[in-house]
Amino acid sequence: MTTLQLVEVTAGFGAVTVLHGIDLDVKDGEIAGVFGLNGAGKSVTMKTIAGIVPARSGQIWFDGVDITRLDAESRVEMGMGHVPQGRQVFANLTVEENLRLGAYTLRRRDKSRYPAVLDSVYDRFPVLRERRTQKAGTMSGGQQASLAVARALVNEPRLILVDEPSAGLSPKMQGDLREVLQVVKDSGVTMVLVEQNVAFGLSLVDTANLLQTGVVVHTAPVAELDEDTLATHLGIGRVLAGATGSALTARKKR
Amino acid sequence: MLQVLAIGLISAGIYALFAVGIVLVYRGTKVLTFAGGEVGTAALYVAAFLVTDHGMPWVVGALAAVLIAAAAGLAFEAGLVRWSREADPVVTSILTVALSATIFATEFNLHGNNPTTLETPVRIGSGLDVDGVIVSPIQIAAIVVAALLGFGLQSFLRRTDFGLAILAAADDAPATLLVGVRVSRIRLVLWASSFGLAAVAALLVEPTVGFITPGYASTLYLGGLAAAVIGGLDSLPGAVVGATVLGLAQAFADKYFKGLGLSGLSYVVTLTLLLVVLLVRSYAPEIRKRLAAPVEVTA
Ligand SMILES: Nc1ncnc2c1ncn2[C@@H]1O[C@H](COP(=O)(O)OP(=O)(O)OP(=O)(O)O)[C@@H](O)[C@H]1O
Ligand SMILES: [Mg+2]
C-alpha cells in the first residue's frame, strides 16, 4: 500500500519554477530517501507535501486522499508530522511546552490520551524528560534534534517528513539520531527522509529518490543502487563517493 | 500623599488598559500597534451615536462599541495585515499609524471639534473619597480590569494550548503551522481582541475625561505605549507595573514640581522614565558581566 504519492507535482515562487514535475511513491512503513545537491529542491518538495508551498499542478495523495488543495494544518490533523530543516524548535518555550504544541491536534481530538503518549516519548528520549523545564533554545544541537523528532512523534503521526536531521551533528550524535529514526521506523511510522549526508541517509532508507533541479531522475530500492548511479546523479566526487560507497555496501549487507 | 497615590493610580488604570492591548499584539505578532487610541475613540462615537443620539441604554451602546471594534480588528487583519506579513513587522506597525490617521480624519470630518458626550450610568455612583480626591467606581473598575487582564492573560498564554500557540506563532509562524495550529485564525483573534480591548479601555476612560473629541485618547494612548515599553514590551504583568510606575511618577511630579510652572510636565516625566528604563536595560548585561568578572590582581 502507498502512504504518500506525488504525481507530476510542480511548484515555485513567483516567476521561478522550482519543482518541474515530481513523482514520488512512499510505501507503508518504509523510509523513502530524497537525495540531491544543494538547491535541488528537496526542502521545497517537503514543503509542498506539507502544504506550506502550494502545488501549481499535479496531485498529492496521502492515505488514498487527494490532499493537493488541503491546507497544511489539515494535513497535520490527518496524521502528517514534520521535522523541518534547521529543526525550528520553539526556542523561547520549554521542552515540555514544545511537546505540548507538537501534540496540538492530538490534544484537540482526545486530550486524555496525551499523558500516556508524552510518557512514551519521554521514555524514548530520556534527555528530554530530564530537561523538560529548560528553554528549547538553550539546548545543544543534538538535544534540539531529539526535541524536533519528539515534537513530531508526540502527535502520533502515520507519516513524518524529516529534512536534514543530521546537519550540524557530531558523528556520535549522528549515531544516536540514526538509532532513534530506526526505532521510529520499526514502530510502523512511514518516513520521507531528506539528507545532504548521503552516507547517513543510505544507512536508513529503503528506497532512494535522486533529485536534480526539481525532477526525480532516479528511483531505486537501496539494494539495487550502485555507486556509479549515485556519483552520476549527485555529482559526488571521488573522495566523498568513497564514504558513500562504503555506507552503501554496509547497508546492503544488512 | 494619599491624594497623589489616588490620582496616580487613576492614570495608571487607564495606561494599563491600553498597555495590555499593545503588549498582547506585540507578543503575538511582534507588531507595535499605534491605532488603539483612535480605535477606542471611534468605538466611543459608536456608543454615543446609540446612547446619546438614539436613547438606547448605555450597556447596549457599550456592547455594540466593543463588538464593532473587534469586527474592525478582524477586517484590519484580513484586509491589510495579512498581506503585509511577508514584510517586516515594522511595516505593519506603520500600517497601524496610517489606520489611526484615517480614523482621526474620518471622525474629524463627521464631528468636527465639537465635543460629544456619552452618559455613563456609573458616573452617578458616589465614589470613594480618598483624602479629598473622589475616585469614581468606574475608575476603580479600570484599575481592577487592567490588573485582571494583565495577570489573567499572562497565565492564559502559558497554560492553554491556544495561548502557547500564540506565543509560538509570534516566534516562528511556519513551524507553528507545521504542528497543525491554524495560525491565520490566531492572528484574527489577536487583532480582534486588541481592537476590542481598545474599545473597553476607551469606555472605561471616557467618564474620567468627560467628553469625546477626535483624537482625545491619543495622549493617554501614548501613556499606554510608554507603560508597555517600561514594562519590557513583551510582559503583560510588566505592562501593568509599567503603567503604575508611570501614573505614580506623573502624579508625584505634578504635586512636587508644580511650582516650577512648567507646562507639559507629564511628557517630561514620561520621556525621562522611558530614557532611564531603556538605558538601564541596554547597559544591564554589560554591568552584570563586569560585576561577575573576576577582579584582576596586578602584582
Ligand atoms: N521562499 C523561496 N523563495 C524563492 N525561492 C526559493 C524559496 N525557497 C527555496 N527557493 C529556491 O528553490 C530552490 C530549491 O531550494 P530548496 O530549499 O528546496 O533546496 P534544497 O534541495 O533543500 O537544498 P539544501 O540542501 O541546501 O537544503 C533554490 O534555488 C532556492 O533558491
Ligand atoms: Mg533543504
XYZ file of C-alpha atoms and ligand atoms in Angstrom:
585
model
C 0.000 0.000 0.000
C 1.088 3.534 -0.693
C 1.083 6.109 2.085
C 2.164 9.072 0.021
C 2.179 9.636 -3.686
C 3.228 12.653 -5.711
C 2.179 12.756 -9.342
C 3.816 15.290 -11.655
C 3.926 17.938 -8.938
C 5.196 21.377 -9.915
C 5.770 24.283 -7.559
C 7.706 27.516 -7.410
C 7.921 31.087 -6.259
C 6.757 33.971 -8.418
C 8.215 33.588 -11.881
C 10.567 30.823 -10.772
C 9.549 27.188 -11.059
C 11.499 25.022 -8.632
C 9.770 21.658 -8.932
C 9.303 20.560 -12.549
C 7.012 17.562 -12.122
C 7.990 15.468 -9.111
C 6.913 11.826 -8.962
C 7.316 10.088 -5.641
C 5.930 6.885 -4.178
C 6.233 6.173 -0.482
C 5.062 2.744 0.672
C 3.524 2.000 4.057
C 6.153 1.663 6.757
C 9.180 2.425 4.622
C 11.759 5.158 4.775
C 11.919 6.906 1.425
C 15.117 8.861 0.950
C 15.334 12.018 -1.121
C 18.883 12.950 -2.077
C 20.220 15.783 -4.140
C 22.661 18.638 -4.241
C 22.159 21.981 -2.531
C 19.296 23.785 -4.160
C 17.950 20.713 -5.956
C 14.528 21.332 -4.436
C 14.494 18.816 -1.585
C 13.118 21.212 1.001
C 10.653 22.714 -1.446
C 9.425 19.181 -2.144
C 8.939 18.651 1.598
C 7.166 21.990 1.949
C 4.882 21.158 -0.949
C 3.998 17.834 0.663
C 3.447 19.745 3.912
C 1.201 22.274 2.217
C 3.241 25.383 3.036
C 4.236 25.802 -0.591
C 1.246 25.281 -2.889
C 1.493 22.774 -5.728
C 0.897 24.544 -9.047
C -0.071 21.381 -10.849
C -0.067 17.648 -10.310
C -1.511 15.716 -7.373
C -0.508 14.724 -3.894
C -2.186 11.691 -2.361
C -1.980 10.851 1.334
C -3.524 7.595 2.524
C -5.674 7.459 -0.580
C -6.967 11.027 -0.175
C -6.161 13.773 -2.666
C -4.650 16.465 -0.448
C -3.297 18.686 -3.222
C -5.537 21.602 -2.220
C -5.706 20.876 1.507
C -4.133 23.383 3.917
C -1.084 22.477 5.985
C -2.998 22.322 9.259
C -5.497 19.776 7.929
C -2.651 17.615 6.670
C -1.238 17.544 10.193
C -4.680 16.608 11.504
C -4.701 13.742 9.002
C -1.530 12.307 10.503
C 1.378 14.085 8.847
C 4.260 15.089 11.111
C 7.242 17.329 10.432
C 10.861 17.646 11.424
C 11.750 20.737 9.378
C 15.186 21.697 8.118
C 17.043 23.591 10.828
C 14.801 21.833 13.398
C 12.853 25.005 14.209
C 12.093 24.142 17.806
C 10.301 26.944 19.645
C 13.361 28.492 21.240
C 11.568 30.588 23.859
C 9.333 27.784 25.055
C 10.344 24.961 27.362
C 10.856 21.400 26.179
C 7.517 20.387 27.636
C 5.736 23.332 26.012
C 7.294 22.388 22.671
C 5.948 18.874 23.057
C 2.523 20.127 24.132
C 2.371 22.170 20.927
C 3.612 19.173 18.962
C 0.534 17.321 20.194
C -1.731 20.245 19.314
C -4.103 18.303 17.070
C -3.930 15.129 19.185
C -4.929 17.132 22.254
C -7.801 18.730 20.374
C -9.057 15.339 19.337
C -8.545 13.476 22.617
C -6.769 15.239 25.447
C -6.925 12.218 27.753
C -4.517 10.271 25.570
C -1.781 12.874 25.837
C -0.160 11.949 29.176
C 0.436 8.376 28.035
C 1.807 9.433 24.660
C 4.054 12.030 26.293
C 5.321 9.408 28.694
C 6.241 7.027 25.898
C 8.044 9.818 24.040
C 9.937 10.701 27.217
C 10.879 7.031 27.566
C 12.329 7.149 24.090
C 14.148 10.440 24.760
C 15.187 10.376 28.431
C 17.249 13.535 27.968
C 14.071 15.457 27.184
C 12.411 14.281 30.377
C 15.423 15.463 32.362
C 15.281 18.834 30.665
C 11.567 19.297 30.353
C 11.572 22.719 32.022
C 14.572 24.010 30.053
C 14.075 26.558 27.292
C 14.489 24.732 23.984
C 16.764 27.437 22.589
C 19.358 26.815 25.284
C 19.799 23.125 24.481
C 22.624 21.640 22.429
C 22.212 20.899 18.721
C 21.826 17.188 19.360
C 19.229 17.735 22.056
C 17.322 20.094 19.782
C 17.402 17.454 17.061
C 15.884 14.964 19.507
C 13.273 17.509 20.520
C 12.347 18.200 16.907
C 11.787 14.484 16.271
C 9.942 14.044 19.572
C 7.718 17.050 18.835
C 6.623 15.347 15.617
C 6.132 11.914 17.238
C 4.063 13.127 20.164
C 1.185 13.806 17.766
C 1.177 10.111 16.769
C 1.653 10.723 13.036
C 1.459 7.995 10.420
C 3.914 9.778 8.160
C 6.792 12.045 9.124
C 8.799 14.293 6.848
C 12.342 14.673 8.124
C 14.535 17.306 6.450
C 18.300 17.062 7.021
C 18.206 15.904 10.628
C 21.923 15.100 10.766
C 23.098 18.581 9.772
C 25.499 20.056 12.306
C 25.689 16.963 14.497
C 28.884 15.237 15.611
C 29.422 11.637 14.429
C 28.419 10.398 17.879
C 25.191 12.395 17.835
C 24.512 11.255 14.281
C 24.773 7.674 15.525
C 22.227 8.361 18.271
C 19.916 10.044 15.792
C 20.166 7.104 13.388
C 19.105 4.760 16.184
C 16.161 6.973 17.062
C 14.962 7.154 13.462
C 15.353 3.391 13.133
C 13.193 2.855 16.213
C 10.592 5.255 14.798
C 10.506 3.303 11.568
C 10.267 -0.003 13.428
C 7.248 1.333 15.291
C 5.458 1.495 11.950
C 5.717 5.179 11.097
C 6.314 5.886 7.421
C 9.056 8.417 6.715
C 10.373 10.680 3.997
C 13.989 11.478 4.767
C 15.945 14.244 3.058
C 19.692 14.136 3.550
C 22.749 16.010 2.258
C 24.782 13.475 4.109
C 24.149 10.617 1.695
C 26.131 8.148 3.790
C 23.919 8.850 6.788
C 20.796 8.688 4.655
C 21.715 5.445 2.932
C 22.198 3.757 6.296
C 18.481 4.235 6.950
C 16.417 4.411 3.791
C 14.650 1.600 1.964
C 14.371 3.425 -1.331
C 16.378 6.295 -2.695
C 14.988 9.053 -4.881
C 17.651 11.143 -6.555
C 16.602 14.704 -7.189
C 18.177 17.021 -9.721
C 16.922 20.584 -10.232
C 13.345 19.794 -9.399
C 12.988 16.404 -11.064
C 13.355 12.896 -9.634
C 15.889 11.444 -12.027
C 16.324 8.038 -10.457
C 14.371 5.878 -8.032
C 15.531 2.532 -6.716
C 15.481 0.327 -3.648
C 18.858 0.689 -1.884
C 19.652 -2.924 -2.712
C 19.658 -2.008 -6.391
C 21.633 1.208 -6.088
C 25.232 1.331 -7.249
C 27.955 3.854 -6.704
C 28.077 4.950 -10.307
C 24.428 5.930 -10.344
C 24.897 7.923 -7.146
C 28.033 9.580 -8.478
C 26.420 10.477 -11.797
C 23.237 11.934 -10.410
C 24.578 13.549 -7.290
C 27.843 14.698 -8.810
C 29.686 13.312 -5.838
C 33.459 13.492 -6.208
C 35.709 10.505 -5.724
C 36.590 11.087 -2.086
C 33.019 11.594 -0.991
C 31.881 8.761 -3.183
C 34.236 6.508 -1.231
C 32.450 7.217 2.031
C 29.080 6.982 0.364
C 30.087 3.761 -1.314
C 31.127 2.053 1.891
C 27.889 3.202 3.517
C 26.058 1.658 0.614
C 27.949 -1.609 0.940
C 27.322 -1.709 4.666
C 23.630 -1.056 4.103
C 23.276 -3.789 1.528
C 24.802 -6.319 3.900
C 22.049 -5.782 6.471
C 0.311 61.800 49.917
C -2.812 59.647 49.684
C -4.221 62.131 47.184
C -1.210 61.778 44.966
C -1.418 57.984 45.180
C -5.083 58.057 44.219
C -4.501 60.373 41.252
C -1.524 58.304 40.148
C -3.457 55.077 40.275
C -6.333 56.549 38.273
C -3.944 57.362 35.418
C -2.233 54.011 35.930
C -5.506 52.163 35.348
C -6.020 53.997 32.054
C -2.462 53.470 30.837
C -2.540 49.825 31.868
C -5.709 49.121 29.866
C -4.103 50.464 26.727
C -0.728 48.891 27.512
C -2.185 45.393 27.908
C -3.690 45.574 24.409
C -0.399 46.813 22.990
C 1.634 44.050 24.619
C -0.854 41.358 23.596
C -0.458 42.244 19.931
C 3.287 42.655 20.305
C 3.702 39.231 21.894
C 1.540 37.590 19.286
C 2.802 39.335 16.151
C 5.898 41.417 17.009
C 3.920 44.406 15.771
C 3.775 47.596 17.821
C 0.302 48.970 17.336
C -0.341 52.701 17.387
C -4.020 52.557 16.461
C -5.550 51.657 19.840
C -6.268 55.242 20.861
C -8.206 56.152 17.738
C -9.909 52.763 17.541
C -11.113 53.324 21.096
C -12.272 56.841 20.236
C -14.172 55.628 17.180
C -15.807 52.962 19.332
C -16.936 55.702 21.715
C -18.535 57.578 18.829
C -20.465 54.424 18.028
C -21.605 54.188 21.642
C -22.512 57.890 21.717
C -24.472 57.530 18.480
C -26.583 54.777 20.006
C -26.862 56.111 23.558
C -26.803 59.915 23.262
C -28.444 60.280 19.844
C -30.863 57.374 19.916
C -31.581 56.967 23.604
C -30.510 53.373 23.948
C -29.259 52.043 27.285
C -25.542 52.547 27.968
C -24.945 48.791 28.153
C -26.259 48.320 24.623
C -24.078 51.132 23.288
C -21.014 49.819 25.111
C -21.546 46.278 23.870
C -22.051 47.461 20.307
C -18.899 49.582 20.548
C -16.777 46.635 21.674
C -18.241 44.268 19.091
C -17.815 46.722 16.233
C -14.240 47.431 17.313
C -13.497 43.698 17.380
C -15.049 43.317 13.926
C -12.872 46.180 12.710
C -9.872 44.284 14.102
C -10.870 41.232 12.071
C -11.260 43.345 8.955
C -7.928 45.101 9.516
C -6.118 41.763 9.830
C -7.830 40.089 6.913
C -7.755 43.158 4.680
C -4.319 44.619 5.342
C -2.090 42.964 7.936
C -2.306 39.543 6.297
C -0.915 40.921 3.052
C 1.969 42.751 4.665
C 3.024 39.746 6.707
C 5.869 38.768 4.409
C 7.388 42.132 5.184
C 8.879 43.342 8.447
C 6.598 43.803 11.470
C 7.687 47.443 11.209
C 5.626 47.721 8.018
C 2.553 46.513 9.879
C 3.315 48.946 12.712
C 3.306 51.767 10.200
C 0.017 50.449 8.826
C -1.449 50.956 12.294
C -0.239 54.566 12.225
C -1.973 55.007 8.875
C -5.130 53.432 10.262
C -5.003 55.765 13.232
C -4.678 58.820 10.975
C -7.509 57.605 8.758
C -9.857 57.102 11.700
C -8.900 60.507 13.090
C -9.641 62.223 9.768
C -12.979 60.430 9.475
C -14.004 61.428 12.990
C -13.000 64.989 12.285
C -14.990 65.069 9.067
C -18.079 63.684 10.743
C -17.957 65.606 14.013
C -15.502 68.453 13.706
C -14.026 69.532 17.004
C -17.343 69.642 18.863
C -17.168 67.508 21.944
C -19.652 64.658 22.039
C -20.833 63.287 25.345
C -21.718 59.816 26.464
C -23.938 59.453 29.516
C -22.314 56.813 31.658
C -24.562 55.352 34.373
C -21.676 54.508 36.656
C -20.609 58.142 36.850
C -23.641 58.760 39.033
C -22.206 56.439 41.673
C -20.936 58.148 44.813
C -17.319 57.130 44.504
C -14.607 56.747 47.067
C -13.310 59.767 48.907
C -9.552 59.396 49.219
C -8.341 62.321 51.246
C -10.398 64.732 49.156
C -9.881 63.055 45.787
C -13.054 61.392 44.579
C -12.278 58.090 42.924
C -15.299 57.027 40.899
C -16.451 53.419 40.698
C -15.550 53.312 37.029
C -12.015 54.447 37.798
C -11.702 51.655 40.305
C -13.126 49.313 37.684
C -10.465 50.495 35.221
C -7.659 49.601 37.619
C -9.179 46.257 38.550
C -9.971 45.271 34.961
C -6.463 46.231 33.846
C -4.811 44.195 36.598
C -7.073 41.195 35.977
C -6.379 41.356 32.254
C -2.630 41.765 32.721
C -2.218 38.812 35.031
C -5.079 36.699 33.671
C -3.942 36.902 30.051
C -0.411 36.042 31.108
C -1.448 32.742 32.612
C -3.808 32.140 29.689
C -0.848 32.408 27.304
C 1.295 29.981 29.262
C -1.335 27.475 30.387
C -3.655 26.908 27.438
C -2.726 25.293 24.140
C -4.200 28.246 22.287
C -2.085 30.651 24.343
C 1.068 28.639 23.696
C 0.203 28.623 20.012
C 0.004 32.432 20.101
C 3.496 32.628 21.603
C 4.892 30.069 19.168
C 3.336 31.738 16.125
C 4.975 35.007 17.117
C 8.412 33.368 17.175
C 8.146 31.048 14.198
C 4.920 31.044 12.203
C 5.890 28.367 9.634
C 6.959 25.927 12.349
C 3.707 26.626 14.178
C 1.703 25.770 11.060
C 3.650 22.525 10.889
C 2.339 21.370 14.269
C -1.183 21.892 12.960
C -2.018 25.279 14.507
C -4.289 27.485 12.407
C -2.009 30.478 12.581
C -4.214 32.725 10.448
C -7.076 32.169 12.885
C -4.810 33.081 15.787
C -3.902 36.348 14.124
C -7.559 37.179 13.558
C -8.324 36.521 17.205
C -5.365 38.645 18.321
C -6.320 41.689 16.283
C -9.986 41.361 17.172
C -9.151 41.174 20.884
C -6.731 44.055 20.690
C -9.271 46.335 18.992
C -11.964 45.109 21.369
C -9.689 45.845 24.329
C -9.045 49.337 22.981
C -12.810 49.909 22.998
C -13.114 48.594 26.558
C -10.269 50.867 27.611
C -11.864 53.897 25.951
C -15.227 53.157 27.571
C -13.622 52.983 30.997
C -11.553 56.112 30.370
C -14.317 58.296 28.950
C -16.004 59.182 32.248
C -12.667 60.447 33.578
C -12.156 62.726 30.597
C -15.848 63.605 30.396
C -16.269 64.190 26.665
C -15.217 62.793 23.295
C -13.367 64.673 20.575
C -11.393 63.288 17.647
C -8.042 62.120 18.935
C -8.941 62.634 22.569
C -7.444 59.304 23.645
C -4.172 59.835 21.799
C -2.272 61.386 24.707
C -3.486 58.691 27.054
C -2.606 56.049 24.487
C 0.942 57.412 24.346
C 0.996 56.833 28.091
C -0.071 53.261 27.399
C 2.728 52.821 24.850
C 5.247 54.218 27.317
C 3.931 51.927 30.056
C 4.244 48.934 27.728
C 7.846 49.811 26.932
C 8.712 50.447 30.575
C 7.250 47.020 31.378
C 9.507 45.353 28.825
C 7.037 45.280 25.903
C 6.619 41.519 25.987
C 5.325 41.090 29.506
C 1.640 41.558 30.312
C 2.144 41.916 34.079
C 5.066 44.179 33.178
C 2.634 46.430 31.315
C 0.506 46.804 34.440
C 3.567 47.506 36.574
C 4.906 49.953 33.974
C 1.573 51.774 33.959
C 1.579 52.015 37.738
C 5.115 53.386 37.822
C 4.288 55.921 35.116
C 0.996 57.016 36.675
C 2.532 57.487 40.113
C 5.610 59.280 38.755
C 3.431 61.749 36.878
C 1.234 62.345 39.907
C 4.219 62.932 42.182
C 5.916 65.227 39.704
C 2.694 67.148 39.275
C 2.444 67.653 43.024
C 6.044 68.497 43.857
C 7.273 70.315 40.746
C 4.116 72.269 40.034
C 5.802 75.341 41.499
C 8.250 75.408 38.590
C 5.395 76.376 36.325
C 6.483 74.006 33.617
C 3.877 73.103 31.055
C 3.905 69.605 29.629
C 5.391 68.258 32.835
C 3.822 64.835 32.330
C 5.607 64.490 28.982
C 8.909 65.284 30.645
C 8.247 62.646 33.275
C 7.236 60.064 30.667
C 10.267 60.698 28.499
C 12.662 60.706 31.452
C 11.273 57.401 32.690
C 11.497 55.883 29.223
C 15.062 57.046 28.827
C 16.141 55.682 32.187
C 14.444 52.319 31.609
C 15.901 51.927 28.127
C 19.376 52.930 29.264
C 19.334 50.598 32.239
C 18.072 47.780 30.063
C 20.733 48.193 27.407
C 23.567 48.556 29.908
C 22.377 45.948 32.399
C 24.020 42.935 30.712
C 27.325 44.800 30.474
C 27.195 45.895 34.115
C 26.294 42.400 35.224
C 29.201 40.985 33.244
C 31.661 43.421 34.832
C 30.390 42.679 38.307
C 30.664 38.960 37.716
C 34.129 39.150 36.165
C 36.993 38.163 38.453
C 38.952 41.094 39.816
C 42.295 41.414 38.138
C 45.146 41.384 40.550
C 48.260 43.127 39.406
C 51.493 42.196 41.046
N 10.875 31.033 -0.408
C 11.568 30.944 -1.564
N 11.519 31.938 -2.490
C 12.198 31.859 -3.639
N 12.981 30.825 -3.977
C 13.085 29.805 -3.112
C 12.394 29.811 -1.860
N 12.686 28.661 -1.193
C 13.520 27.980 -2.000
N 13.765 28.646 -3.139
C 14.634 28.212 -4.247
O 14.266 26.897 -4.619
C 15.418 26.135 -4.934
C 15.399 24.842 -4.135
O 15.518 25.144 -2.751
P 15.468 24.041 -1.626
O 15.420 24.740 -0.316
O 14.390 23.081 -1.908
O 16.875 23.328 -1.805
P 17.384 22.024 -1.076
O 17.448 20.958 -2.086
O 16.591 21.763 0.133
O 18.859 22.474 -0.710
P 19.665 22.334 0.675
O 20.308 21.004 0.635
O 20.660 23.418 0.602
O 18.703 22.490 1.809
C 16.614 27.016 -4.643
O 17.089 27.510 -5.843
C 16.066 28.115 -3.800
O 16.747 29.306 -4.011
Mg 16.883 21.926 2.124
